[in-house]
Amino acid sequence: TLKASGPCPACWGATLDLESQRELLLDLAKRRILDKLHLNERPTLSQPVSRTVLKTALQRLHGSPQGATLKDDQEQEYEIISFAETGFSSINNTRLDFHFSDKTTGGMEIQQARLMFFVQLPPNTTQTINVRVLVLRPYDTNLTLTTQHLLEVDASGWHQVLLGPEAQAASSWGHLTLELVPESQEAQSSVILGGVAHRPFVAAQVRAGGKHRVRRR
Amino acid sequence: GIDCQGGSSMCCRQEFFVDFREIGWHDWIIQPEGYAMNFCTGQCPLHVAGMPGIAASFHTAVLNLLKANTAAGTTEGGSCCVPTARRPLSLLYYDRDSNIVKTDIPDMVVEACGCS
């Protein structure tokens, strides 16, 4: 803070030695980064993602529109890659759970969310995949089916689905559940792969300060 | 702006790099490997007040000289060595749910300093 007159304010005087100055600067840098990321402390990783998975996800996203660009009003934007936790899955049904931390999404608006998943098909076959968006609404204990996306798949590989506003809202609340259901299941194993290199993920574009925006209905 | 070199006490940009491995943050910050924070340090004599760093032209030099002469004998101070240019810091990191987040934090890296 600058005053109209008087000496410049400073964080330290000439009394600090070099090592103390360095410690002070490191502490300042740490606190600055955490503040800007809306974190109270550095995250402790409970389930670290392997470098292989990370590399695959980033390669899949290569060429897609980059979300983290600074706007004129200096709003901070984020692009989040959330890897799925699989549960209650069978050959005919793959359920994917995604968690978004409160500290990351608190007061933020998810602008776009894309699901990316790997499908393995026998040669010369097609498959229709039904992607169901299940939402756990506030003050509710059961998942509610909100929307479905039908995707025609004619080759093995990575596929993506642009999820709608319901999925965006669920992600903003912190939890998104998706079900992937092949419409005609003839194979002996699931066509949707979830191994280390093929783990499904959601790529979301987030804007900070969403809750403060006025919406017109 | 000018970068600090040994012996100068004038307003300048001091480079300061925070190595994420050194502070034990390399496990959750994927990229970059460190933060080039930098900071501004040094004195701002009255005749360079209002100028980003050093005088840019003959005209500004004359104006600054006039300013210094006019202000001589009045209250000292009021001009500080502050950042005049900054750029964002791009981060790729894991949040506490092990999601991967990419963001650009504005105004994090000091690129140039000058006297306010």
PDB file of N, CA and C in Angstrom, chain A residues 2-9 12 22 25-26 28-30 32-34 36-37 39 42-51 54 58 66 68-70 74 76-83 99-104, chain B residues 16-20 22-31 35 37 39 41 44 75-82 86 88-89 91-110 116:
ATOM      1  N   LEU A   2       0.623   2.118  -0.964  1.00  0.00           N
ATOM      2  CA  LEU A   2       1.437   3.326  -1.052  1.00  0.00           C
ATOM      3  C   LEU A   2       0.739   4.489  -0.370  1.00  0.00           C
ATOM      4  N   LYS A   3       1.504   5.251   0.389  1.00  0.00           N
ATOM      5  CA  LYS A   3       0.940   6.450   1.008  1.00  0.00           C
ATOM      6  C   LYS A   3       1.382   7.655   0.186  1.00  0.00           C
ATOM      7  N   ALA A   4       0.657   8.731   0.374  1.00  0.00           N
ATOM      8  CA  ALA A   4       0.966   9.933  -0.403  1.00  0.00           C
ATOM      9  C   ALA A   4       2.337  10.476  -0.042  1.00  0.00           C
ATOM     10  N   SER A   5       2.708  10.316   1.191  1.00  0.00           N
ATOM     11  CA  SER A   5       4.018  10.797   1.600  1.00  0.00           C
ATOM     12  C   SER A   5       4.628   9.796   2.571  1.00  0.00           C
ATOM     13  N   GLY A   6       5.862   9.983   2.863  1.00  0.00           N
ATOM     14  CA  GLY A   6       6.537   9.081   3.781  1.00  0.00           C
ATOM     15  C   GLY A   6       7.300   8.015   3.049  1.00  0.00           C
ATOM     16  N   PRO A   7       8.057   7.239   3.795  1.00  0.00           N
ATOM     17  CA  PRO A   7       8.888   6.229   3.149  1.00  0.00           C
ATOM     18  C   PRO A   7       8.064   5.067   2.584  1.00  0.00           C
ATOM     19  N   CYS A   8       8.654   4.308   1.661  1.00  0.00           N
ATOM     20  CA  CYS A   8       7.966   3.155   1.103  1.00  0.00           C
ATOM     21  C   CYS A   8       7.796   2.092   2.174  1.00  0.00           C
ATOM     22  N   PRO A   9       6.607   1.493   2.241  1.00  0.00           N
ATOM     23  CA  PRO A   9       6.450   0.370   3.170  1.00  0.00           C
ATOM     24  C   PRO A   9       7.280  -0.809   2.680  1.00  0.00           C
ATOM     25  N   TRP A  12      10.621  -6.061   5.108  1.00  0.00           N
ATOM     26  CA  TRP A  12      11.753  -6.302   5.992  1.00  0.00           C
ATOM     27  C   TRP A  12      12.706  -5.123   5.933  1.00  0.00           C
ATOM     28  N   ARG A  22      15.380 -14.974   2.559  1.00  0.00           N
ATOM     29  CA  ARG A  22      15.011 -16.065   1.647  1.00  0.00           C
ATOM     30  C   ARG A  22      13.821 -16.855   2.193  1.00  0.00           C
ATOM     31  N   LEU A  25      10.705 -14.834   1.762  1.00  0.00           N
ATOM     32  CA  LEU A  25      10.236 -14.822   0.369  1.00  0.00           C
ATOM     33  C   LEU A  25       9.599 -16.148  -0.016  1.00  0.00           C
ATOM     34  N   LEU A  26      10.203 -17.253   0.437  1.00  0.00           N
ATOM     35  CA  LEU A  26       9.625 -18.561   0.132  1.00  0.00           C
ATOM     36  C   LEU A  26       8.240 -18.695   0.752  1.00  0.00           C
ATOM     37  N   LEU A  28       6.251 -16.263   1.498  1.00  0.00           N
ATOM     38  CA  LEU A  28       5.369 -15.347   0.753  1.00  0.00           C
ATOM     39  C   LEU A  28       4.905 -15.998  -0.546  1.00  0.00           C
ATOM     40  N   ALA A  29       5.835 -16.634  -1.240  1.00  0.00           N
ATOM     41  CA  ALA A  29       5.492 -17.292  -2.517  1.00  0.00           C
ATOM     42  C   ALA A  29       4.483 -18.418  -2.286  1.00  0.00           C
ATOM     43  N   LYS A  30       4.717 -19.220  -1.240  1.00  0.00           N
ATOM     44  CA  LYS A  30       3.793 -20.325  -0.951  1.00  0.00           C
ATOM     45  C   LYS A  30       2.392 -19.798  -0.651  1.00  0.00           C
ATOM     46  N   ARG A  32       1.073 -17.003  -1.436  1.00  0.00           N
ATOM     47  CA  ARG A  32       0.473 -16.340  -2.590  1.00  0.00           C
ATOM     48  C   ARG A  32      -0.154 -17.361  -3.534  1.00  0.00           C
ATOM     49  N   ILE A  33       0.558 -18.432  -3.794  1.00  0.00           N
ATOM     50  CA  ILE A  33       0.031 -19.468  -4.696  1.00  0.00           C
ATOM     51  C   ILE A  33      -1.215 -20.105  -4.085  1.00  0.00           C
ATOM     52  N   LEU A  34      -1.151 -20.453  -2.805  1.00  0.00           N
ATOM     53  CA  LEU A  34      -2.306 -21.090  -2.157  1.00  0.00           C
ATOM     54  C   LEU A  34      -3.521 -20.159  -2.159  1.00  0.00           C
ATOM     55  N   LYS A  36      -4.229 -17.764  -4.253  1.00  0.00           N
ATOM     56  CA  LYS A  36      -4.775 -17.617  -5.606  1.00  0.00           C
ATOM     57  C   LYS A  36      -5.519 -18.869  -6.057  1.00  0.00           C
ATOM     58  N   LEU A  37      -5.162 -20.009  -5.480  1.00  0.00           N
ATOM     59  CA  LEU A  37      -5.854 -21.256  -5.834  1.00  0.00           C
ATOM     60  C   LEU A  37      -6.997 -21.549  -4.863  1.00  0.00           C
ATOM     61  N   LEU A  39      -6.909 -22.212  -1.716  1.00  0.00           N
ATOM     62  CA  LEU A  39      -6.571 -23.346  -0.855  1.00  0.00           C
ATOM     63  C   LEU A  39      -6.027 -22.822   0.468  1.00  0.00           C
ATOM     64  N   ARG A  42      -1.617 -26.921   1.235  1.00  0.00           N
ATOM     65  CA  ARG A  42      -1.319 -27.713   0.040  1.00  0.00           C
ATOM     66  C   ARG A  42      -2.125 -29.020   0.073  1.00  0.00           C
ATOM     67  N   PRO A  43      -2.638 -29.467  -1.072  1.00  0.00           N
ATOM     68  CA  PRO A  43      -3.423 -30.700  -1.079  1.00  0.00           C
ATOM     69  C   PRO A  43      -2.560 -31.901  -0.697  1.00  0.00           C
ATOM     70  N   THR A  44      -3.161 -32.795   0.065  1.00  0.00           N
ATOM     71  CA  THR A  44      -2.508 -34.058   0.356  1.00  0.00           C
ATOM     72  C   THR A  44      -3.112 -35.090  -0.578  1.00  0.00           C
ATOM     73  N   LEU A  45      -2.279 -35.728  -1.365  1.00  0.00           N
ATOM     74  CA  LEU A  45      -2.787 -36.623  -2.397  1.00  0.00           C
ATOM     75  C   LEU A  45      -3.156 -37.971  -1.798  1.00  0.00           C
ATOM     76  N   SER A  46      -4.435 -38.300  -1.900  1.00  0.00           N
ATOM     77  CA  SER A  46      -4.896 -39.584  -1.378  1.00  0.00           C
ATOM     78  C   SER A  46      -4.738 -40.678  -2.424  1.00  0.00           C
ATOM     79  N   GLN A  47      -5.044 -40.351  -3.679  1.00  0.00           N
ATOM     80  CA  GLN A  47      -4.932 -41.342  -4.755  1.00  0.00           C
ATOM     81  C   GLN A  47      -4.161 -40.722  -5.913  1.00  0.00           C
ATOM     82  N   PRO A  48      -2.852 -40.666  -5.786  1.00  0.00           N
ATOM     83  CA  PRO A  48      -2.089 -40.041  -6.865  1.00  0.00           C
ATOM     84  C   PRO A  48      -2.288 -40.756  -8.195  1.00  0.00           C
ATOM     85  N   VAL A  49      -2.392 -39.970  -9.237  1.00  0.00           N
ATOM     86  CA  VAL A  49      -2.602 -40.515 -10.582  1.00  0.00           C
ATOM     87  C   VAL A  49      -1.229 -40.785 -11.195  1.00  0.00           C
ATOM     88  N   SER A  50      -1.120 -41.924 -11.863  1.00  0.00           N
ATOM     89  CA  SER A  50       0.187 -42.263 -12.434  1.00  0.00           C
ATOM     90  C   SER A  50       0.495 -41.354 -13.613  1.00  0.00           C
ATOM     91  N   ARG A  51       1.770 -41.262 -13.913  1.00  0.00           N
ATOM     92  CA  ARG A  51       2.214 -40.429 -15.035  1.00  0.00           C
ATOM     93  C   ARG A  51       1.642 -40.940 -16.361  1.00  0.00           C
ATOM     94  N   LEU A  54      -1.874 -39.691 -16.674  1.00  0.00           N
ATOM     95  CA  LEU A  54      -1.823 -38.248 -16.924  1.00  0.00           C
ATOM     96  C   LEU A  54      -1.444 -37.967 -18.380  1.00  0.00           C
ATOM     97  N   LEU A  58      -3.748 -36.040 -21.187  1.00  0.00           N
ATOM     98  CA  LEU A  58      -3.301 -34.805 -21.824  1.00  0.00           C
ATOM     99  C   LEU A  58      -3.184 -34.984 -23.342  1.00  0.00           C
ATOM    100  N   GLN A  66      -8.415 -24.776 -25.528  1.00  0.00           N
ATOM    101  CA  GLN A  66      -7.831 -24.612 -24.197  1.00  0.00           C
ATOM    102  C   GLN A  66      -8.706 -23.689 -23.369  1.00  0.00           C
ATOM    103  N   ALA A  68      -8.073 -22.413 -20.219  1.00  0.00           N
ATOM    104  CA  ALA A  68      -7.470 -21.470 -19.281  1.00  0.00           C
ATOM    105  C   ALA A  68      -6.863 -20.283 -20.000  1.00  0.00           C
ATOM    106  N   THR A  69      -7.713 -19.410 -20.474  1.00  0.00           N
ATOM    107  CA  THR A  69      -7.215 -18.195 -21.092  1.00  0.00           C
ATOM    108  C   THR A  69      -7.711 -17.008 -20.291  1.00  0.00           C
ATOM    109  N   LEU A  70      -6.872 -16.016 -20.182  1.00  0.00           N
ATOM    110  CA  LEU A  70      -7.243 -14.862 -19.370  1.00  0.00           C
ATOM    111  C   LEU A  70      -8.149 -13.940 -20.167  1.00  0.00           C
ATOM    112  N   GLN A  74      -9.823 -10.257 -16.248  1.00  0.00           N
ATOM    113  CA  GLN A  74      -8.879 -10.990 -15.401  1.00  0.00           C
ATOM    114  C   GLN A  74      -9.546 -12.046 -14.525  1.00  0.00           C
ATOM    115  N   GLN A  76     -10.211 -15.622 -13.301  1.00  0.00           N
ATOM    116  CA  GLN A  76      -9.346 -16.791 -13.336  1.00  0.00           C
ATOM    117  C   GLN A  76     -10.147 -17.996 -13.792  1.00  0.00           C
ATOM    118  N   GLU A  77      -9.638 -18.681 -14.795  1.00  0.00           N
ATOM    119  CA  GLU A  77     -10.320 -19.862 -15.296  1.00  0.00           C
ATOM    120  C   GLU A  77      -9.480 -21.093 -15.024  1.00  0.00           C
ATOM    121  N   TYR A  78     -10.169 -22.212 -14.912  1.00  0.00           N
ATOM    122  CA  TYR A  78      -9.501 -23.473 -14.638  1.00  0.00           C
ATOM    123  C   TYR A  78      -9.942 -24.506 -15.662  1.00  0.00           C
ATOM    124  N   GLU A  79      -9.071 -25.431 -15.936  1.00  0.00           N
ATOM    125  CA  GLU A  79      -9.464 -26.634 -16.660  1.00  0.00           C
ATOM    126  C   GLU A  79      -9.126 -27.802 -15.754  1.00  0.00           C
ATOM    127  N   ILE A  80     -10.133 -28.610 -15.455  1.00  0.00           N
ATOM    128  CA  ILE A  80      -9.951 -29.699 -14.499  1.00  0.00           C
ATOM    129  C   ILE A  80     -10.118 -31.033 -15.213  1.00  0.00           C
ATOM    130  N   ILE A  81      -9.191 -31.933 -14.977  1.00  0.00           N
ATOM    131  CA  ILE A  81      -9.335 -33.302 -15.449  1.00  0.00           C
ATOM    132  C   ILE A  81      -9.609 -34.172 -14.236  1.00  0.00           C
ATOM    133  N   SER A  82     -10.778 -34.771 -14.215  1.00  0.00           N
ATOM    134  CA  SER A  82     -11.160 -35.618 -13.086  1.00  0.00           C
ATOM    135  C   SER A  82     -11.253 -37.063 -13.557  1.00  0.00           C
ATOM    136  N   PHE A  83     -10.456 -37.936 -12.946  1.00  0.00           N
ATOM    137  CA  PHE A  83     -10.465 -39.345 -13.330  1.00  0.00           C
ATOM    138  C   PHE A  83     -11.566 -40.078 -12.572  1.00  0.00           C
ATOM    139  N   HIS A  99     -15.421 -36.725  -8.415  1.00  0.00           N
ATOM    140  CA  HIS A  99     -15.496 -35.840  -7.245  1.00  0.00           C
ATOM    141  C   HIS A  99     -14.770 -34.540  -7.559  1.00  0.00           C
ATOM    142  N   PHE A 100     -15.403 -33.458  -7.208  1.00  0.00           N
ATOM    143  CA  PHE A 100     -14.793 -32.146  -7.380  1.00  0.00           C
ATOM    144  C   PHE A 100     -14.742 -31.485  -6.020  1.00  0.00           C
ATOM    145  N   SER A 101     -13.541 -31.132  -5.631  1.00  0.00           N
ATOM    146  CA  SER A 101     -13.337 -30.601  -4.291  1.00  0.00           C
ATOM    147  C   SER A 101     -14.092 -29.295  -4.103  1.00  0.00           C
ATOM    148  N   ASP A 102     -14.631 -29.115  -2.887  1.00  0.00           N
ATOM    149  CA  ASP A 102     -15.321 -27.863  -2.564  1.00  0.00           C
ATOM    150  C   ASP A 102     -14.397 -26.664  -2.726  1.00  0.00           C
ATOM    151  N   LYS A 103     -13.131 -26.882  -2.316  1.00  0.00           N
ATOM    152  CA  LYS A 103     -12.215 -25.751  -2.343  1.00  0.00           C
ATOM    153  C   LYS A 103     -11.866 -25.361  -3.767  1.00  0.00           C
ATOM    154  N   THR A 104     -11.986 -26.329  -4.672  1.00  0.00           N
ATOM    155  CA  THR A 104     -11.680 -25.998  -6.059  1.00  0.00           C
ATOM    156  C   THR A 104     -12.892 -25.402  -6.746  1.00  0.00           C
TER     157      THR A 104
ATOM    158  N   PHE B  16      14.008 -13.974  -8.389  1.00  0.00           N
ATOM    159  CA  PHE B  16      13.877 -14.910  -7.267  1.00  0.00           C
ATOM    160  C   PHE B  16      13.058 -16.098  -7.752  1.00  0.00           C
ATOM    161  N   PHE B  17      13.680 -17.259  -7.761  1.00  0.00           N
ATOM    162  CA  PHE B  17      13.042 -18.466  -8.284  1.00  0.00           C
ATOM    163  C   PHE B  17      12.746 -19.431  -7.143  1.00  0.00           C
ATOM    164  N   VAL B  18      11.507 -19.865  -7.072  1.00  0.00           N
ATOM    165  CA  VAL B  18      11.103 -20.843  -6.062  1.00  0.00           C
ATOM    166  C   VAL B  18      11.054 -22.210  -6.723  1.00  0.00           C
ATOM    167  N   ASP B  19      11.961 -23.084  -6.339  1.00  0.00           N
ATOM    168  CA  ASP B  19      12.017 -24.435  -6.898  1.00  0.00           C
ATOM    169  C   ASP B  19      11.020 -25.312  -6.139  1.00  0.00           C
ATOM    170  N   PHE B  20       9.995 -25.827  -6.848  1.00  0.00           N
ATOM    171  CA  PHE B  20       8.958 -26.613  -6.166  1.00  0.00           C
ATOM    172  C   PHE B  20       9.516 -27.893  -5.548  1.00  0.00           C
ATOM    173  N   GLU B  22      12.454 -28.134  -4.193  1.00  0.00           N
ATOM    174  CA  GLU B  22      13.169 -27.716  -2.985  1.00  0.00           C
ATOM    175  C   GLU B  22      12.215 -27.504  -1.807  1.00  0.00           C
ATOM    176  N   ILE B  23      11.014 -27.018  -2.084  1.00  0.00           N
ATOM    177  CA  ILE B  23      10.069 -26.786  -0.988  1.00  0.00           C
ATOM    178  C   ILE B  23       9.108 -27.967  -0.804  1.00  0.00           C
ATOM    179  N   GLY B  24       9.333 -29.037  -1.539  1.00  0.00           N
ATOM    180  CA  GLY B  24       8.529 -30.259  -1.359  1.00  0.00           C
ATOM    181  C   GLY B  24       7.146 -30.184  -1.973  1.00  0.00           C
ATOM    182  N   TRP B  25       6.988 -29.345  -2.972  1.00  0.00           N
ATOM    183  CA  TRP B  25       5.672 -29.211  -3.620  1.00  0.00           C
ATOM    184  C   TRP B  25       5.633 -29.903  -4.982  1.00  0.00           C
ATOM    185  N   HIS B  26       6.706 -30.568  -5.373  1.00  0.00           N
ATOM    186  CA  HIS B  26       6.750 -31.171  -6.706  1.00  0.00           C
ATOM    187  C   HIS B  26       5.799 -32.364  -6.827  1.00  0.00           C
ATOM    188  N   ASP B  27       5.305 -32.884  -5.683  1.00  0.00           N
ATOM    189  CA  ASP B  27       4.397 -34.027  -5.768  1.00  0.00           C
ATOM    190  C   ASP B  27       3.003 -33.599  -6.194  1.00  0.00           C
ATOM    191  N   TRP B  28       2.607 -32.381  -5.910  1.00  0.00           N
ATOM    192  CA  TRP B  28       1.240 -31.968  -6.289  1.00  0.00           C
ATOM    193  C   TRP B  28       1.219 -30.916  -7.397  1.00  0.00           C
ATOM    194  N   ILE B  29       2.323 -30.242  -7.648  1.00  0.00           N
ATOM    195  CA  ILE B  29       2.367 -29.333  -8.804  1.00  0.00           C
ATOM    196  C   ILE B  29       3.127 -30.052  -9.920  1.00  0.00           C
ATOM    197  N   ILE B  30       2.415 -30.323 -11.004  1.00  0.00           N
ATOM    198  CA  ILE B  30       2.992 -31.112 -12.097  1.00  0.00           C
ATOM    199  C   ILE B  30       3.890 -30.229 -12.967  1.00  0.00           C
ATOM    200  N   GLN B  31       3.386 -29.091 -13.311  1.00  0.00           N
ATOM    201  CA  GLN B  31       4.135 -28.127 -14.108  1.00  0.00           C
ATOM    202  C   GLN B  31       3.784 -26.720 -13.651  1.00  0.00           C
ATOM    203  N   TYR B  35       8.585 -21.437  -9.598  1.00  0.00           N
ATOM    204  CA  TYR B  35       7.862 -20.173  -9.737  1.00  0.00           C
ATOM    205  C   TYR B  35       8.878 -19.033  -9.737  1.00  0.00           C
ATOM    206  N   MET B  37       9.152 -15.871  -9.121  1.00  0.00           N
ATOM    207  CA  MET B  37       8.363 -14.812  -8.479  1.00  0.00           C
ATOM    208  C   MET B  37       8.956 -13.432  -8.801  1.00  0.00           C
ATOM    209  N   PHE B  39      11.069  -9.871  -7.501  1.00  0.00           N
ATOM    210  CA  PHE B  39      10.513  -8.760  -6.717  1.00  0.00           C
ATOM    211  C   PHE B  39      11.278  -7.487  -7.027  1.00  0.00           C
ATOM    212  N   THR B  41      13.217  -4.020  -5.818  1.00  0.00           N
ATOM    213  CA  THR B  41      13.975  -3.502  -4.681  1.00  0.00           C
ATOM    214  C   THR B  41      14.818  -2.322  -5.157  1.00  0.00           C
ATOM    215  N   CYS B  44      14.166   4.975  -4.903  1.00  0.00           N
ATOM    216  CA  CYS B  44      13.541   5.797  -5.928  1.00  0.00           C
ATOM    217  C   CYS B  44      13.759   7.268  -5.597  1.00  0.00           C
ATOM    218  N   THR B  75       8.769  17.569   1.284  1.00  0.00           N
ATOM    219  CA  THR B  75       8.738  16.283   1.964  1.00  0.00           C
ATOM    220  C   THR B  75       9.406  15.195   1.125  1.00  0.00           C
ATOM    221  N   GLU B  76      10.274  14.451   1.752  1.00  0.00           N
ATOM    222  CA  GLU B  76      10.969  13.396   1.017  1.00  0.00           C
ATOM    223  C   GLU B  76      10.099  12.143   1.003  1.00  0.00           C
ATOM    224  N   GLY B  77      10.246  11.351  -0.008  1.00  0.00           N
ATOM    225  CA  GLY B  77       9.535  10.079  -0.075  1.00  0.00           C
ATOM    226  C   GLY B  77       8.300  10.165  -0.942  1.00  0.00           C
ATOM    227  N   GLY B  78       7.429   9.104  -0.847  1.00  0.00           N
ATOM    228  CA  GLY B  78       6.217   9.083  -1.655  1.00  0.00           C
ATOM    229  C   GLY B  78       6.390   8.344  -2.951  1.00  0.00           C
ATOM    230  N   SER B  79       7.612   7.980  -3.309  1.00  0.00           N
ATOM    231  CA  SER B  79       7.841   7.208  -4.526  1.00  0.00           C
ATOM    232  C   SER B  79       8.433   5.863  -4.140  1.00  0.00           C
ATOM    233  N   CYS B  80       7.845   4.845  -4.685  1.00  0.00           N
ATOM    234  CA  CYS B  80       8.271   3.499  -4.318  1.00  0.00           C
ATOM    235  C   CYS B  80       8.681   2.694  -5.535  1.00  0.00           C
ATOM    236  N   CYS B  81       9.572   1.753  -5.291  1.00  0.00           N
ATOM    237  CA  CYS B  81      10.001   0.823  -6.338  1.00  0.00           C
ATOM    238  C   CYS B  81       8.975  -0.311  -6.395  1.00  0.00           C
ATOM    239  N   VAL B  82       8.179  -0.323  -7.454  1.00  0.00           N
ATOM    240  CA  VAL B  82       7.047  -1.262  -7.530  1.00  0.00           C
ATOM    241  C   VAL B  82       7.027  -1.964  -8.891  1.00  0.00           C
ATOM    242  N   ARG B  86       3.719  -7.330 -15.125  1.00  0.00           N
ATOM    243  CA  ARG B  86       3.632  -8.687 -14.568  1.00  0.00           C
ATOM    244  C   ARG B  86       3.035  -9.606 -15.627  1.00  0.00           C
ATOM    245  N   PRO B  88       1.116 -13.744 -16.100  1.00  0.00           N
ATOM    246  CA  PRO B  88       0.488 -14.819 -15.326  1.00  0.00           C
ATOM    247  C   PRO B  88       1.399 -16.021 -15.144  1.00  0.00           C
ATOM    248  N   LEU B  89       1.032 -16.827 -14.168  1.00  0.00           N
ATOM    249  CA  LEU B  89       1.734 -18.085 -13.921  1.00  0.00           C
ATOM    250  C   LEU B  89       0.780 -19.222 -14.280  1.00  0.00           C
ATOM    251  N   LEU B  91      -0.272 -22.996 -14.100  1.00  0.00           N
ATOM    252  CA  LEU B  91      -0.029 -24.122 -13.194  1.00  0.00           C
ATOM    253  C   LEU B  91      -0.837 -25.331 -13.644  1.00  0.00           C
ATOM    254  N   LEU B  92      -0.223 -26.492 -13.537  1.00  0.00           N
ATOM    255  CA  LEU B  92      -0.905 -27.774 -13.737  1.00  0.00           C
ATOM    256  C   LEU B  92      -0.669 -28.553 -12.452  1.00  0.00           C
ATOM    257  N   TYR B  93      -1.738 -28.835 -11.716  1.00  0.00           N
ATOM    258  CA  TYR B  93      -1.535 -29.424 -10.388  1.00  0.00           C
ATOM    259  C   TYR B  93      -2.648 -30.410 -10.034  1.00  0.00           C
ATOM    260  N   TYR B  94      -2.390 -31.209  -9.005  1.00  0.00           N
ATOM    261  CA  TYR B  94      -3.394 -32.124  -8.468  1.00  0.00           C
ATOM    262  C   TYR B  94      -4.130 -31.423  -7.335  1.00  0.00           C
ATOM    263  N   ASP B  95      -5.469 -31.499  -7.344  1.00  0.00           N
ATOM    264  CA  ASP B  95      -6.187 -31.011  -6.179  1.00  0.00           C
ATOM    265  C   ASP B  95      -6.349 -32.164  -5.184  1.00  0.00           C
ATOM    266  N   ARG B  96      -7.074 -31.944  -4.104  1.00  0.00           N
ATOM    267  CA  ARG B  96      -7.109 -32.955  -3.044  1.00  0.00           C
ATOM    268  C   ARG B  96      -7.902 -34.201  -3.446  1.00  0.00           C
ATOM    269  N   ASP B  97      -8.694 -34.106  -4.544  1.00  0.00           N
ATOM    270  CA  ASP B  97      -9.399 -35.284  -5.046  1.00  0.00           C
ATOM    271  C   ASP B  97      -8.597 -35.987  -6.132  1.00  0.00           C
ATOM    272  N   SER B  98      -7.340 -35.590  -6.274  1.00  0.00           N
ATOM    273  CA  SER B  98      -6.455 -36.128  -7.320  1.00  0.00           C
ATOM    274  C   SER B  98      -6.934 -35.782  -8.716  1.00  0.00           C
ATOM    275  N   ASN B  99      -7.792 -34.784  -8.826  1.00  0.00           N
ATOM    276  CA  ASN B  99      -8.108 -34.248 -10.148  1.00  0.00           C
ATOM    277  C   ASN B  99      -6.920 -33.413 -10.615  1.00  0.00           C
ATOM    278  N   ILE B 100      -6.804 -33.280 -11.920  1.00  0.00           N
ATOM    279  CA  ILE B 100      -5.729 -32.458 -12.461  1.00  0.00           C
ATOM    280  C   ILE B 100      -6.318 -31.130 -12.894  1.00  0.00           C
ATOM    281  N   VAL B 101      -5.726 -30.064 -12.412  1.00  0.00           N
ATOM    282  CA  VAL B 101      -6.265 -28.735 -12.671  1.00  0.00           C
ATOM    283  C   VAL B 101      -5.230 -27.910 -13.414  1.00  0.00           C
ATOM    284  N   LYS B 102      -5.705 -27.235 -14.456  1.00  0.00           N
ATOM    285  CA  LYS B 102      -4.839 -26.289 -15.148  1.00  0.00           C
ATOM    286  C   LYS B 102      -5.435 -24.903 -15.013  1.00  0.00           C
ATOM    287  N   THR B 103      -4.628 -23.950 -14.623  1.00  0.00           N
ATOM    288  CA  THR B 103      -5.128 -22.586 -14.528  1.00  0.00           C
ATOM    289  C   THR B 103      -3.996 -21.595 -14.769  1.00  0.00           C
ATOM    290  N   ASP B 104      -4.387 -20.400 -15.153  1.00  0.00           N
ATOM    291  CA  ASP B 104      -3.430 -19.291 -15.272  1.00  0.00           C
ATOM    292  C   ASP B 104      -3.747 -18.305 -14.162  1.00  0.00           C
ATOM    293  N   ILE B 105      -2.804 -18.087 -13.265  1.00  0.00           N
ATOM    294  CA  ILE B 105      -3.022 -17.107 -12.195  1.00  0.00           C
ATOM    295  C   ILE B 105      -2.450 -15.781 -12.666  1.00  0.00           C
ATOM    296  N   PRO B 106      -3.318 -14.749 -12.752  1.00  0.00           N
ATOM    297  CA  PRO B 106      -2.821 -13.476 -13.298  1.00  0.00           C
ATOM    298  C   PRO B 106      -1.857 -12.761 -12.351  1.00  0.00           C
ATOM    299  N   ASP B 107      -0.992 -11.957 -12.933  1.00  0.00           N
ATOM    300  CA  ASP B 107      -0.128 -11.030 -12.177  1.00  0.00           C
ATOM    301  C   ASP B 107       0.781 -11.708 -11.167  1.00  0.00           C
ATOM    302  N   MET B 108       1.302 -12.854 -11.482  1.00  0.00           N
ATOM    303  CA  MET B 108       2.120 -13.571 -10.492  1.00  0.00           C
ATOM    304  C   MET B 108       3.621 -13.354 -10.679  1.00  0.00           C
ATOM    305  N   VAL B 109       4.045 -13.117 -11.898  1.00  0.00           N
ATOM    306  CA  VAL B 109       5.479 -13.020 -12.154  1.00  0.00           C
ATOM    307  C   VAL B 109       5.840 -11.561 -12.461  1.00  0.00           C
ATOM    308  N   VAL B 110       6.750 -11.005 -11.655  1.00  0.00           N
ATOM    309  CA  VAL B 110       7.169  -9.617 -11.867  1.00  0.00           C
ATOM    310  C   VAL B 110       8.159  -9.578 -13.032  1.00  0.00           C
ATOM    311  N   SER B 116       7.102   4.500  -8.584  1.00  0.00           N
ATOM    312  CA  SER B 116       5.688   4.900  -8.671  1.00  0.00           C
ATOM    313  C   SER B 116       5.566   6.415  -8.802  1.00  0.00           C
TER     314      SER B 116
END
